[in-house]
PDB file of C-alpha atoms in Angstrom:
ATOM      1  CA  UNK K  11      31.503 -46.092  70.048  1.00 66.00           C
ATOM      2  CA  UNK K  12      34.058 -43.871  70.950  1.00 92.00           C
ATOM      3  CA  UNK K  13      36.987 -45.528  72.039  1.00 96.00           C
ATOM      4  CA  UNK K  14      40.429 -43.697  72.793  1.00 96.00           C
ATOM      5  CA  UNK K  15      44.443 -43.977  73.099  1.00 97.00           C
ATOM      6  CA  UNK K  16      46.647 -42.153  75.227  1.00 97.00           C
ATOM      7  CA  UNK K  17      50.588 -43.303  75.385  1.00 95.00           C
ATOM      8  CA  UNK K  18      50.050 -46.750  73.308  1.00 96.00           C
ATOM      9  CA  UNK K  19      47.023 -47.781  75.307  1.00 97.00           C
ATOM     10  CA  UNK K  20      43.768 -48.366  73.583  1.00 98.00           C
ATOM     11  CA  UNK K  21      40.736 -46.946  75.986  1.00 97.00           C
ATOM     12  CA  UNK K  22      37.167 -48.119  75.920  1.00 96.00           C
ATOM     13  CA  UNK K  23      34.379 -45.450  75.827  1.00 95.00           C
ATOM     14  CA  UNK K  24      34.009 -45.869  79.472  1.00 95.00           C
ATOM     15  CA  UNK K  25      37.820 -45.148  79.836  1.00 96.00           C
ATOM     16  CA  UNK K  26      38.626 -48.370  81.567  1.00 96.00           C
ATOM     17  CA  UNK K  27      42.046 -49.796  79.013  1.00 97.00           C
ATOM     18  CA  UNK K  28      41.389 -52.767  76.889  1.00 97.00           C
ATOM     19  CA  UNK K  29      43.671 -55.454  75.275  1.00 97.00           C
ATOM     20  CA  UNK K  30      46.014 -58.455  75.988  1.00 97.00           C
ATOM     21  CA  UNK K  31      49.304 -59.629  74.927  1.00 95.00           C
ATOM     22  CA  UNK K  32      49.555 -62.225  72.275  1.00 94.00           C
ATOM     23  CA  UNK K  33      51.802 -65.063  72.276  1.00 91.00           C
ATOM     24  CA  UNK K  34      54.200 -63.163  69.903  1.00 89.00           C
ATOM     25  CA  UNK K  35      53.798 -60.108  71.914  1.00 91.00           C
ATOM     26  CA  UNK K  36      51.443 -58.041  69.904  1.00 95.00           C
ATOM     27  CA  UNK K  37      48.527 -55.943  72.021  1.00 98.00           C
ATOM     28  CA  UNK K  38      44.900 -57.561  70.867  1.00 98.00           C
ATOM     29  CA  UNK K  39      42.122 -55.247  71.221  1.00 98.00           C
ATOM     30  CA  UNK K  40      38.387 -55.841  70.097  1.00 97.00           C
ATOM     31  CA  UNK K  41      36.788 -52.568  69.094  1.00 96.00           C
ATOM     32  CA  UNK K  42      33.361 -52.715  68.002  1.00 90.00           C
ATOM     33  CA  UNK K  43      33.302 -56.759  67.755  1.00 93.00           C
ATOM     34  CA  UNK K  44      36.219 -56.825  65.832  1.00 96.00           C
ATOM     35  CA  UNK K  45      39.312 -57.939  66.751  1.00 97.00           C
ATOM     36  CA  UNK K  46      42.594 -56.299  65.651  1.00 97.00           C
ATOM     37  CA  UNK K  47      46.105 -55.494  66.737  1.00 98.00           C
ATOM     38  CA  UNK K  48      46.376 -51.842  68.860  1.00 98.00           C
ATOM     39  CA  UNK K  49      49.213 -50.730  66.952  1.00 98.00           C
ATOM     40  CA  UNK K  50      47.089 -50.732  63.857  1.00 98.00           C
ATOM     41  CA  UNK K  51      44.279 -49.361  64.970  1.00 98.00           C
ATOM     42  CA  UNK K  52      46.082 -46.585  66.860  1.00 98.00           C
ATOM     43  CA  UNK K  53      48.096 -46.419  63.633  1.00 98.00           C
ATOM     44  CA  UNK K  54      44.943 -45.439  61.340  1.00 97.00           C
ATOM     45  CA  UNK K  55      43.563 -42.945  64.538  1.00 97.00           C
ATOM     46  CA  UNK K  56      46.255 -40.958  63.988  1.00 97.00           C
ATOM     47  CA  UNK K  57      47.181 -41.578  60.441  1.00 97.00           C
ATOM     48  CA  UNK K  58      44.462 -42.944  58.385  1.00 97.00           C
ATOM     49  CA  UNK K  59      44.289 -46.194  56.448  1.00 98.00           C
ATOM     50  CA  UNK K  60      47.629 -48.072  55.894  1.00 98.00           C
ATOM     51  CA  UNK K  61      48.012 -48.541  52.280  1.00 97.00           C
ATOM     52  CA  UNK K  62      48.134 -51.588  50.812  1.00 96.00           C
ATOM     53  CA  UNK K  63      51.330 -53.886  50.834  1.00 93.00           C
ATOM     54  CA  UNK K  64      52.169 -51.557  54.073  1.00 96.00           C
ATOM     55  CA  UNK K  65      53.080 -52.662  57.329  1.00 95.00           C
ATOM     56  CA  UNK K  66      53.367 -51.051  60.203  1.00 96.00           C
ATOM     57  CA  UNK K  67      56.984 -51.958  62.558  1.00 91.00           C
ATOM     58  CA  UNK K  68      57.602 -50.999  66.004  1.00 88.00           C
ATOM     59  CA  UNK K  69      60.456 -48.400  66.113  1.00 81.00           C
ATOM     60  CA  UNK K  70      62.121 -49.882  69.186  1.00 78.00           C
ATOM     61  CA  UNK K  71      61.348 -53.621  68.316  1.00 76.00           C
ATOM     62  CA  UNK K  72      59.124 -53.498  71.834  1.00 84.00           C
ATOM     63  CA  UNK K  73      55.724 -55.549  70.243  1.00 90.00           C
ATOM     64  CA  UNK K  74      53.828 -53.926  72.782  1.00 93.00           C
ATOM     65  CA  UNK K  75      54.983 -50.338  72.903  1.00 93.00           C
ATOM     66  CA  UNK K  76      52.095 -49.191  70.766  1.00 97.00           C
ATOM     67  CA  UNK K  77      52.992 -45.019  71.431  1.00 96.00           C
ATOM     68  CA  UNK K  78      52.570 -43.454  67.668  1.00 96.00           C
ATOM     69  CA  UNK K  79      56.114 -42.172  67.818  1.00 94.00           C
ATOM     70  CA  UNK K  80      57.242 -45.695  68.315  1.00 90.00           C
ATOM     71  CA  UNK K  81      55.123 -46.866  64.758  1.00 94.00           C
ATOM     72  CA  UNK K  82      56.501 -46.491  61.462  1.00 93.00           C
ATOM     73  CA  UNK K  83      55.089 -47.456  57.990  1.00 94.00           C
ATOM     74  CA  UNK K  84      57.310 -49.486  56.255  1.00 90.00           C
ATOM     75  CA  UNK K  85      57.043 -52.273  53.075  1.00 89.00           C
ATOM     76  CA  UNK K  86      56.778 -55.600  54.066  1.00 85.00           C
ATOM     77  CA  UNK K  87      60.175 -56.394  52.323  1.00 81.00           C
ATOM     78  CA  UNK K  88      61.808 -53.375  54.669  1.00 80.00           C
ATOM     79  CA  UNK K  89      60.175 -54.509  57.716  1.00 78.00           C
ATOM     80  CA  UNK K  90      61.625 -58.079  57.114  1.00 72.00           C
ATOM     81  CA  UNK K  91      65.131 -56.436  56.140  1.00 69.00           C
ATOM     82  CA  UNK K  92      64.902 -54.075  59.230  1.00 68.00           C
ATOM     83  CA  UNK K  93      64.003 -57.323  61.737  1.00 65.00           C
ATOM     84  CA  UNK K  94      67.467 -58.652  60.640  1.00 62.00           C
ATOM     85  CA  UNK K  95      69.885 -55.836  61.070  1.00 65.00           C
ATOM     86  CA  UNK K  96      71.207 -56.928  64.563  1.00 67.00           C
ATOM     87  CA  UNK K  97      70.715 -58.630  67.336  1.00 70.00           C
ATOM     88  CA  UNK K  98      70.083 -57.598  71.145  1.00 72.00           C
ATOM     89  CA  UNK K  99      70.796 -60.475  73.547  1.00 68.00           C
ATOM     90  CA  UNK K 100      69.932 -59.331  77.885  1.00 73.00           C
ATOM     91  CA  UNK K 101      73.033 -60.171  79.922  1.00 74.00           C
ATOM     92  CA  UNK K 102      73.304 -59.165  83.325  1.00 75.00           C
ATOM     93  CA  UNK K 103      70.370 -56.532  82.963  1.00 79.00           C
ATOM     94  CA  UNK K 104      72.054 -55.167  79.972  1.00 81.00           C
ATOM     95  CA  UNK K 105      71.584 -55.773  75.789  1.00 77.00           C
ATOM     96  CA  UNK K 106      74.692 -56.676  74.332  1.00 77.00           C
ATOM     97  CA  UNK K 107      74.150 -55.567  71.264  1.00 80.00           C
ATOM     98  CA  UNK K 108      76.059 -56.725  67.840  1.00 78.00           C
ATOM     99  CA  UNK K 109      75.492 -56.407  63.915  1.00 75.00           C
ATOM    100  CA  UNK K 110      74.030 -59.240  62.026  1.00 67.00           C
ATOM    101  CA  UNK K 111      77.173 -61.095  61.724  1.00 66.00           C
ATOM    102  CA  UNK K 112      78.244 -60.423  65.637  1.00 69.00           C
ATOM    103  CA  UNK K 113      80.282 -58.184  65.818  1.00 76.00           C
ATOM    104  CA  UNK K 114      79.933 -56.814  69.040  1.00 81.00           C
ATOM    105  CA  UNK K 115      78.870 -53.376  69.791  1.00 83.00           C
ATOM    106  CA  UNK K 116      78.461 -52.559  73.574  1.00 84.00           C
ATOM    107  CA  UNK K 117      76.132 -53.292  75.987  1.00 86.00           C
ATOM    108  CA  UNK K 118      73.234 -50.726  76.048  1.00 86.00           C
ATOM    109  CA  UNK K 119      69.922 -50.200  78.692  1.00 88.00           C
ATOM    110  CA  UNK K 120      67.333 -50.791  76.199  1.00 85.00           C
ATOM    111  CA  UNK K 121      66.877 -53.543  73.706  1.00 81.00           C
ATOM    112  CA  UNK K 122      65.292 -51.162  71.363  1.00 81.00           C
ATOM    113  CA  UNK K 123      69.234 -48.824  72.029  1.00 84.00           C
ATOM    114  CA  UNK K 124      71.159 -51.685  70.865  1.00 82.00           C
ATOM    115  CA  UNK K 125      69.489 -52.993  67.974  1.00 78.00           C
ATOM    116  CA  UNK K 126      69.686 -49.048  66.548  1.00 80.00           C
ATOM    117  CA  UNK K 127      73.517 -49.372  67.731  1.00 83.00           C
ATOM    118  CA  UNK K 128      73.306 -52.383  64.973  1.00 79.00           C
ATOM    119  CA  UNK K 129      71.182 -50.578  62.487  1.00 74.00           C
ATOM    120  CA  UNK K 130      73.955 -47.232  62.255  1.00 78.00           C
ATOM    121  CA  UNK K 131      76.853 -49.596  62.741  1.00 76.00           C
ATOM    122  CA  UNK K 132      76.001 -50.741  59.031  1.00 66.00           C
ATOM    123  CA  UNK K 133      75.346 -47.118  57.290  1.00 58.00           C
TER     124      UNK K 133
END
């Protein structure tokens, strides 16, 4: 079976894309009769196997923006500590985006722009 990704999407071997959003947002795909989440499988395409106790985060907190430069490999105990660095609330079209304990840092065009506002406002 030769299935593909191009841009975060996961292609069947007849090219046609596969996979649906779960309810927290991660991209399902079943490849081969076994059901996974894309942005591990595209992980270990372009990577190889995540090592054990690793976990693999979304860059720009977007669940479903499975593009490789988007994927990082991270501990689970960083990827927990990373999750809670800021916050990005929409307003008006906007994120308003603030450090963990609110203070407020602009409003930016990307929710993945202000929650890395948040992450460099603490280094």
């Amino acid at each position: 079976m030769n299935y593909t990704h191009k841009d975060g999407q996961v292609y069947n071997p007849s090219g046609s894309p596969i996979g649906n959003k779960n309810r927290k947002g991660y991209v399902r795909v079943v490849i081969g009769g076994k059901d996974m989440l894309a942005h591990r499988w595209i992980w270990e395409q372009e990577k190889g196997p995540i090592p054990q106790g690793m976990t693999i985060d979304h860059i720009n907190s977007n669940r479903s923006d499975n593009r490789i430069e988007n994927l990082q490999l991270l501990t689970h105990k960083q990827n927990v500590a990373r999750a809670h660095l800021g916050c990005a609330y929409l307003v008006d079209n906007k994120y308003w985006g603030a450090t963990r304990n609110k203070k407020y840092l602009g409003l930016f065009g990307t929710k993945g722009g202000a929650l890395q506002a948040a992450r460099l406002a603490l280094l």
